[in-house]
Short mmCIF file of C-alpha atoms in Angstrom, two decimals:
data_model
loop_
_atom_site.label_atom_id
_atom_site.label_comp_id
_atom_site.label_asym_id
_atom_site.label_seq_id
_atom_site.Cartn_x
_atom_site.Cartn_y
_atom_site.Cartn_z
CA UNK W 1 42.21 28.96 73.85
CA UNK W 2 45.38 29.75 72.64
CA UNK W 3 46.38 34.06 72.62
CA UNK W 4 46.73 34.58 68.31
CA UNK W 5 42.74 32.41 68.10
CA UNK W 6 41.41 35.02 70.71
CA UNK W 7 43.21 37.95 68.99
CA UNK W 8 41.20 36.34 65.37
CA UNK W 9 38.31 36.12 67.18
CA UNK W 10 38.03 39.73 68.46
CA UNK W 11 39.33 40.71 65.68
CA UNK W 12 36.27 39.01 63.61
CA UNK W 13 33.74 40.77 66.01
CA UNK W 14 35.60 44.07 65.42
CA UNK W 15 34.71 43.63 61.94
CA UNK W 16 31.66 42.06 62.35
CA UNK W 17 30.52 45.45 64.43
CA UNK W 18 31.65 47.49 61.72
CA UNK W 19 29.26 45.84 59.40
CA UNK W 20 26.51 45.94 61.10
CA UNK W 21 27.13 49.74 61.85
CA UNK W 22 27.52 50.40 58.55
CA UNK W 23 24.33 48.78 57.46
CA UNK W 24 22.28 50.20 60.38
CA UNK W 25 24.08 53.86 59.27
CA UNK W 26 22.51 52.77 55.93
CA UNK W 27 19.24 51.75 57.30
CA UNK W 28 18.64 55.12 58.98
CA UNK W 29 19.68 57.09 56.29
CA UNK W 30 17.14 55.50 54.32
CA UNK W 31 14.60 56.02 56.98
CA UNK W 32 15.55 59.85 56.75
CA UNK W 33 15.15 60.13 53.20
CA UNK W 34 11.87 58.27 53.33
CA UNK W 35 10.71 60.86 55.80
CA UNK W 36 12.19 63.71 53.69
CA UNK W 37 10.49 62.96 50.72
CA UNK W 38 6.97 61.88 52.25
CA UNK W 39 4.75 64.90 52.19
CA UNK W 40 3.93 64.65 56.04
CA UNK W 41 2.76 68.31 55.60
CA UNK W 42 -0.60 67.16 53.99
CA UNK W 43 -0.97 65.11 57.35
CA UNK W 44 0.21 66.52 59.65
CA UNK W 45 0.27 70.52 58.97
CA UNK W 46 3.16 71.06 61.84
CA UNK W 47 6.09 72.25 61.16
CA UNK W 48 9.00 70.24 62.54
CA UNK W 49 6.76 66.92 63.33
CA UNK W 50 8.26 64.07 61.96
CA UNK W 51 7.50 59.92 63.42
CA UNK W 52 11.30 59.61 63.82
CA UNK W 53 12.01 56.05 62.12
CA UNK W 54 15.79 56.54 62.17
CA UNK W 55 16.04 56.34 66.47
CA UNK W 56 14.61 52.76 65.70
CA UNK W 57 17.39 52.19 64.53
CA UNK W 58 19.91 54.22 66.70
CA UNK W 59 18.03 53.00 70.02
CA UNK W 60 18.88 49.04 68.16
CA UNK W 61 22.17 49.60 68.12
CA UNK W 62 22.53 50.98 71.53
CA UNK W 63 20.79 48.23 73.25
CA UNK W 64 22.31 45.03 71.27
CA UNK W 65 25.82 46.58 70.28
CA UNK W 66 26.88 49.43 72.58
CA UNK W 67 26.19 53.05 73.76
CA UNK W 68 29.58 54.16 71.63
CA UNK W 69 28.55 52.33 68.53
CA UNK W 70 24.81 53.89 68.39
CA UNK W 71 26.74 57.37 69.21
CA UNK W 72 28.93 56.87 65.87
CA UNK W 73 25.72 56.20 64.11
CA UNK W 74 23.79 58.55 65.22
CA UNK W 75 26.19 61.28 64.40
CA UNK W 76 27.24 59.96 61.05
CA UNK W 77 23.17 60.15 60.38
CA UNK W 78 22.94 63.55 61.44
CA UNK W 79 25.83 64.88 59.44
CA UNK W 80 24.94 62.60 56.41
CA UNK W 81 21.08 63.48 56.02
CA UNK W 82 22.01 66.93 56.86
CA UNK W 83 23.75 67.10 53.90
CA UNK W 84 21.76 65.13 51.71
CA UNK W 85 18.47 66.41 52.85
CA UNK W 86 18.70 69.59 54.67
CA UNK W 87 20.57 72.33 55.11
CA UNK W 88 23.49 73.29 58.10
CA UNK W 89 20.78 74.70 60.04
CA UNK W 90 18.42 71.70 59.98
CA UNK W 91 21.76 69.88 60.62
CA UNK W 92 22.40 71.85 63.76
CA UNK W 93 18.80 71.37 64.99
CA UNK W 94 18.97 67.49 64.39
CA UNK W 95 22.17 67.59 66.25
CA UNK W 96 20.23 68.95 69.22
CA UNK W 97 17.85 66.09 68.83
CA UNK W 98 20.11 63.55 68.36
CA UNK W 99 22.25 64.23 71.10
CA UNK W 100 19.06 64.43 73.61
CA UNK W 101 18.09 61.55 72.86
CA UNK W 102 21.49 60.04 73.28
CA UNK W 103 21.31 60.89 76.77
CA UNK W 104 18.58 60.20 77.31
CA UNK W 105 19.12 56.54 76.29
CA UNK W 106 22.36 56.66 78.67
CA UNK W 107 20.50 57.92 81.35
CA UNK W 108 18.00 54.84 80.98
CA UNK W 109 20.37 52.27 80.29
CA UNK W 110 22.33 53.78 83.69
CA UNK W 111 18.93 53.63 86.20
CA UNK W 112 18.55 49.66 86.19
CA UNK W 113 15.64 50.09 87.96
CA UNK W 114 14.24 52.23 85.35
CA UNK W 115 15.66 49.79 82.76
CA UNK W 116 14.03 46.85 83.91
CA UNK W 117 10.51 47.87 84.48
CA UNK W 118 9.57 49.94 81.17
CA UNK W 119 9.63 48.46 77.81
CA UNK W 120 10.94 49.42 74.51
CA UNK W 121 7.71 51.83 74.23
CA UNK W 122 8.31 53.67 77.55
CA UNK W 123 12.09 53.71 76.39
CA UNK W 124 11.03 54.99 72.92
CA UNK W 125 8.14 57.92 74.11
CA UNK W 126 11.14 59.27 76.40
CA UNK W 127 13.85 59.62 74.24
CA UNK W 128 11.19 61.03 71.39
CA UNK W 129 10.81 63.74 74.50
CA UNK W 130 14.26 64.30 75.04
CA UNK W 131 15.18 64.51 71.22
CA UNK W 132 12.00 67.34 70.95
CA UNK W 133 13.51 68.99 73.72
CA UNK W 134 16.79 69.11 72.09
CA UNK W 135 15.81 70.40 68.85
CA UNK W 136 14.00 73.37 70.73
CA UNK W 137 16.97 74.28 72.65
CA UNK W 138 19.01 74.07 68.89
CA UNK W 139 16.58 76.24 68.17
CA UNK W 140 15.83 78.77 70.67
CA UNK W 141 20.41 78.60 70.60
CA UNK W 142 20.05 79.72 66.73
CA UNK W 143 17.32 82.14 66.77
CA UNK W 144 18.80 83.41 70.07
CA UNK W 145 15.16 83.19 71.14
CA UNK W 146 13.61 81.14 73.91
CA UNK W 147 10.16 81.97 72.10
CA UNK W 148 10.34 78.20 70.12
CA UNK W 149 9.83 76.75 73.57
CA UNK W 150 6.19 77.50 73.11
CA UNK W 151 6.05 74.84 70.51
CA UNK W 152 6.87 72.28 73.28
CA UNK W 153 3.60 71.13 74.02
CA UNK W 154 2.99 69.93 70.61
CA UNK W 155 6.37 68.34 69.87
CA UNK W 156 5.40 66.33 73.20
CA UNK W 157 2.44 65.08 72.24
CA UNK W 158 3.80 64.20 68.81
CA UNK W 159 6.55 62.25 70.98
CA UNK W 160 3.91 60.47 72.83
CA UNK W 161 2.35 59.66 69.76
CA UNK W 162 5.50 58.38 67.63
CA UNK W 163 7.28 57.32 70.22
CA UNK W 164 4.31 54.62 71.46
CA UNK W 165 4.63 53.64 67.54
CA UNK W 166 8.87 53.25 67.30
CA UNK W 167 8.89 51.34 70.57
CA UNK W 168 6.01 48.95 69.74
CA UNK W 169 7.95 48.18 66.79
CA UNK W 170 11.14 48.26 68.88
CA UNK W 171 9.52 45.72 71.08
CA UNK W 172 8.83 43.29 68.36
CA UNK W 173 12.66 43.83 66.35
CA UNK W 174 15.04 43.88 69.88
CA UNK W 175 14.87 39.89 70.11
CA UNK W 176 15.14 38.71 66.63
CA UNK W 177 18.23 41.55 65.96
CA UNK W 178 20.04 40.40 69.48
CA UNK W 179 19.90 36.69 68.51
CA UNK W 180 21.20 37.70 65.17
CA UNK W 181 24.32 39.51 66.36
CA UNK W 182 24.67 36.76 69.09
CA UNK W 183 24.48 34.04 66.11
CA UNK W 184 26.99 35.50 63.89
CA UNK W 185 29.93 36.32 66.77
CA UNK W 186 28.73 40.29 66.30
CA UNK W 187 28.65 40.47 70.50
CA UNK W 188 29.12 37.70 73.27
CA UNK W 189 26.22 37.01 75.59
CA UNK W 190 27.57 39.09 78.35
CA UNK W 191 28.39 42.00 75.52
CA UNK W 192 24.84 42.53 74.65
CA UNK W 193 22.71 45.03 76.98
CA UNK W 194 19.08 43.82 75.37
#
């Protein structure tokens, strides 16, 4: 293969990446605004519970793109729906979240061990852990307070509830999205982590 059809070529999966970042951004943005607008409060009458539809999407990305690209669109999320549908507080406390999660998805994606013998819904009731324990620390950082760590026993059982609900639908969506971006020259075979 000569060098300038390898430079088109990763230059056509640069773009292709962008895409589908952009339409995953899009994705969980809608997601967000779908759970801003349901009234979750006549279900569920917790403050701060929410079934988390977006980290479908950001724990996607992570495992058929890359940790970097699901980092992008996780942020952009955060700062996006915070200013569409919240306010810089909420913002900060997604933030928290967000960035839990994150690392917690690292941390998985790091221990192969771990990796190999949970599925999407062990992946998925973790990070929902890690992103409640995040938004609790936001918290008890703004309110200067470590009083909101009281709550934590309900935001982990919420993430053992949601979280067993994103990864079973994780577990269906991983193959069909990873053959898709292996189809259309989004990642190589050795690229993709899924």
């Amino acid at each position: 293969m000569s060098a300038g059809k390898a430079k088109r070529d990763e230059r056509s999966r640069a773009i292709h990446r962008l895409c589908f970042d952009a339409a995953a951004l899009c994705m969980a943005l809608a997601l967000s605004y779908i759970e801003a607008v349901l009234p979750l409060g006549a279900w569920i009458p917790l403050p701060g519970i929410k079934p988390g539809l977006a980290n479908i999407v950001i724990t996607l990305v992570f495992f058929t793109i890359s940790a970097s690209d699901a980092a992008a669109v996780s942020f952009c999320r955060v700062l996006v729906s915070g200013m569409l549908f919240g306010s810089p507080v909420s913002a900060v406390i997604s933030l928290g979240g967000a960035a839990a999660a994150f690392i917690m998805l690292c941390i998985i994606s790091r221990v192969r061990v771990m990796h190999k013998r949970i599925t999407f819904i062990g992946v998925s009731v973790l990070c929902a852990a890690a992103h409640s324990g995040g938004q609790l620390s936001a918290v008890a950082a703004v309110t200067v307070s470590a009083g909101a760590f009281s709550y934590l026993p309900v935001m982990l059982a919420a993430a053992c509830v949601f979280g067993t609900v994103n990864g079973a639908l994780l577990n269906v969506m991983i193959s069909p999205v990873g053959r898709i971006l292996k189809n259309t020259g989004t990642v190589n075979e050795k690229d993709s982590i899924s």
